[in-house]
PDB file of C-alpha atoms in Angstrom:
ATOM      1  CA  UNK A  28     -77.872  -2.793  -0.607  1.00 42.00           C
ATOM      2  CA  UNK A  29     -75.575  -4.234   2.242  1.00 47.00           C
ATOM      3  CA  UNK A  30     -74.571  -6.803  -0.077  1.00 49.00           C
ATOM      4  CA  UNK A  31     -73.592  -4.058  -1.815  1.00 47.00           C
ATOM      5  CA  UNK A  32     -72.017  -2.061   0.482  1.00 48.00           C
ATOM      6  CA  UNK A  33     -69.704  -5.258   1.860  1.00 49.00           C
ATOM      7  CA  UNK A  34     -68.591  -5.236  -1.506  1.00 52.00           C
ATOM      8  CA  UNK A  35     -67.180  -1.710  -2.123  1.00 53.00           C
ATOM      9  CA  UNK A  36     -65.904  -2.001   1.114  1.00 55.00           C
ATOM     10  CA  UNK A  37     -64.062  -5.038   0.735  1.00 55.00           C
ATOM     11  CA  UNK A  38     -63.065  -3.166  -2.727  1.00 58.00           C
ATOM     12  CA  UNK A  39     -61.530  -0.207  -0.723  1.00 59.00           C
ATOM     13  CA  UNK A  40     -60.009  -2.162   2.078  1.00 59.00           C
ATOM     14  CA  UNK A  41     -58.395  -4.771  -1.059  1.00 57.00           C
ATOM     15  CA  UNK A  42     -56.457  -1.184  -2.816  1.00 61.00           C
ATOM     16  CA  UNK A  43     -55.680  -0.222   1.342  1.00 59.00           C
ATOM     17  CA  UNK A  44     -53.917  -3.981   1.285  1.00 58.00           C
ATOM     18  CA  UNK A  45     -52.250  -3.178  -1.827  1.00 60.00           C
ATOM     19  CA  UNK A  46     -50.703   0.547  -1.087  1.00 62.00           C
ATOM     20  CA  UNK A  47     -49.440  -1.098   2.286  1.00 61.00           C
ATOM     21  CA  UNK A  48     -47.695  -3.726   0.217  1.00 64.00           C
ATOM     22  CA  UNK A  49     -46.536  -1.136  -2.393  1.00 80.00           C
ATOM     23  CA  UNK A  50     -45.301   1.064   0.676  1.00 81.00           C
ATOM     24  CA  UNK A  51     -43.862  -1.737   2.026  1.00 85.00           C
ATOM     25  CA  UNK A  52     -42.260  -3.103  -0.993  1.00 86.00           C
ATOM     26  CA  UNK A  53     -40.696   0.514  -1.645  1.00 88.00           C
ATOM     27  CA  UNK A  54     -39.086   0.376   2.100  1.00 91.00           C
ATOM     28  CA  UNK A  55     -37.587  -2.821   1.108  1.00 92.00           C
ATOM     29  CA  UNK A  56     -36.151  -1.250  -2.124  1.00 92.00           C
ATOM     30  CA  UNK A  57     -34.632   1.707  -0.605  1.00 95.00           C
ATOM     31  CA  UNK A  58     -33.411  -0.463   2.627  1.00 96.00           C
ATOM     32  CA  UNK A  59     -31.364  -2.648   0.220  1.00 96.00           C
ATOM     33  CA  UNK A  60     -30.269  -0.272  -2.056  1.00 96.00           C
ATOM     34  CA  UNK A  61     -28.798   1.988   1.771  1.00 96.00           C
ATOM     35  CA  UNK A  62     -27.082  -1.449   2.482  1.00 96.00           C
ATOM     36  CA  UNK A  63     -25.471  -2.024  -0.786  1.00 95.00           C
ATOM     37  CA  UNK A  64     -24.566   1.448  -0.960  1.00 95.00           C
ATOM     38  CA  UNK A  65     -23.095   1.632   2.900  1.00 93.00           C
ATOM     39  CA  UNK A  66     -20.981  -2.153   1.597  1.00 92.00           C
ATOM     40  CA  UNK A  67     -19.965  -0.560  -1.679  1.00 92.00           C
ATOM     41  CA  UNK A  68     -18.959   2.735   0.447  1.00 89.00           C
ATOM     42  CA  UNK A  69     -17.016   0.128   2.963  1.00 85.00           C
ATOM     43  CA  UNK A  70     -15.196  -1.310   0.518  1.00 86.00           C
ATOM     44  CA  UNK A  71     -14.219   1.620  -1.609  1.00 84.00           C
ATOM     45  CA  UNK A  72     -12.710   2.983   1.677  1.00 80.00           C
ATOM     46  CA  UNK A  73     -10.985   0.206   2.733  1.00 77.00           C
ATOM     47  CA  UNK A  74      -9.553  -0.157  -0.792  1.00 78.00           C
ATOM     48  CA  UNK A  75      -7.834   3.326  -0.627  1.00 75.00           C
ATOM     49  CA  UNK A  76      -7.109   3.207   2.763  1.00 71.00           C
ATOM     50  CA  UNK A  77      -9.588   5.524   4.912  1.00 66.00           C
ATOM     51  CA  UNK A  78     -10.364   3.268   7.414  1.00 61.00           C
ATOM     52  CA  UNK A  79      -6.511   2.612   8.379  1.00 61.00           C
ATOM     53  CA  UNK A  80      -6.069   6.136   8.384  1.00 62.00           C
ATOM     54  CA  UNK A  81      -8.863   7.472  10.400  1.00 57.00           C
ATOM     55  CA  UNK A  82      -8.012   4.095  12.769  1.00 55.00           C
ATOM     56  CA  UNK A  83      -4.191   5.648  13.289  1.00 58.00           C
ATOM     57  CA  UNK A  84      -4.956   9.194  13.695  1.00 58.00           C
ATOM     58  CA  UNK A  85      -4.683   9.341  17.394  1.00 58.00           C
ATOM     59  CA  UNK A  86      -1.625   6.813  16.864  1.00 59.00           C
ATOM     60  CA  UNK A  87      -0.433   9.904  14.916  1.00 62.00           C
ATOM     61  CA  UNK A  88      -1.104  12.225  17.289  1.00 62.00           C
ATOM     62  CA  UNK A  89       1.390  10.070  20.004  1.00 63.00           C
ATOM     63  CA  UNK A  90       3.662   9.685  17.508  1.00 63.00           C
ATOM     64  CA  UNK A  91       4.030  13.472  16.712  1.00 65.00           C
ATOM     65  CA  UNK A  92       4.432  14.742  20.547  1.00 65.00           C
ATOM     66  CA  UNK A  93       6.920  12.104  20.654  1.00 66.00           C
ATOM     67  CA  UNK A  94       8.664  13.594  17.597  1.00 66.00           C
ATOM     68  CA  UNK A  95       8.585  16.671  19.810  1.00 67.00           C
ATOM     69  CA  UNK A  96      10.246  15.704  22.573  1.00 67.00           C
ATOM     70  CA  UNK A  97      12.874  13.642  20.649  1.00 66.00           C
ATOM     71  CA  UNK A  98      13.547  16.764  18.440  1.00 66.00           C
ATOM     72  CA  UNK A  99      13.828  18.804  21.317  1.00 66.00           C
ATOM     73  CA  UNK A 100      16.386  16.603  22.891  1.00 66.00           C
ATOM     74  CA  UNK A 101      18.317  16.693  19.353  1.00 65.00           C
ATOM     75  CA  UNK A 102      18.159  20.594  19.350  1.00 66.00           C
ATOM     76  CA  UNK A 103      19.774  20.518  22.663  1.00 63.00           C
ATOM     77  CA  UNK A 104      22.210  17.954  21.720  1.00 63.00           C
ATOM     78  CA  UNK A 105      23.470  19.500  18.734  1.00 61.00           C
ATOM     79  CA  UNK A 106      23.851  23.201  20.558  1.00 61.00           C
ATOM     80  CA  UNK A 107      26.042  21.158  22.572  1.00 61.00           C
ATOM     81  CA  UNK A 108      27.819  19.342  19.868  1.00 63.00           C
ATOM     82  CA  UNK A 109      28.248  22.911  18.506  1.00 59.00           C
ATOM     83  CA  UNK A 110      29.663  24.217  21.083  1.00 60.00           C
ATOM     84  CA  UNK A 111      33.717  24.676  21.095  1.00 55.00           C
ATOM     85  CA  UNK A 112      36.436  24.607  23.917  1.00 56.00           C
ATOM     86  CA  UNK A 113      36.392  28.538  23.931  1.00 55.00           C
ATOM     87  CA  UNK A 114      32.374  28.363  24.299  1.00 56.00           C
ATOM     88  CA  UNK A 115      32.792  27.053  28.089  1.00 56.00           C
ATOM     89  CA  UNK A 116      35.633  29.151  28.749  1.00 55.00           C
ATOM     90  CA  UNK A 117      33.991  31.905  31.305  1.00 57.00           C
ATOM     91  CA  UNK A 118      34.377  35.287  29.522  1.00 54.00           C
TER      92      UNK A 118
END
């Protein structure tokens, strides 16, 4: 009977052992699978250009309050370019 006993034990402890490896096989699976997918995700960005973007937004970002300024100092110098010789005169 403990013969016995050792036996089914062994039995249930043998399909424990083999659901760990299945559960551990299945992590493996989806692990690789989240790689290739994160590599294949990498690559389709780089390949259209997301990651340059994204990289130069706040390079953007300078180069638009720049743009400001610089078109504010063009405003001003074309309302003076504008202006005529009976402009300054005082009215």
């Amino acid at each position: 009977m403990f013969i016995y006993q050792d036996k089914s034990y062994s039995k249930i402890s043998g399909e424990i052992a083999q659901i760990n490896l299945s559960m551990e096989a299945i992590i493996l699976i989806l692990g690789f699978i989240l790689i290739v997918l994160f590599i294949t995700t990498a690559v389709i960005m780089k390949k259209e250009n997301y990651i340059g973007k994204i990289g130069s937004i706040e390079n953007s970002v300078i180069k638009t309050e720049k743009n400001r300024k610089e078109d504010k100092i063009i405003t001003l110098k074309t309302k003076e370019m504008g202006k005529t010789k009976s402009d300054d005169l005082p009215k």
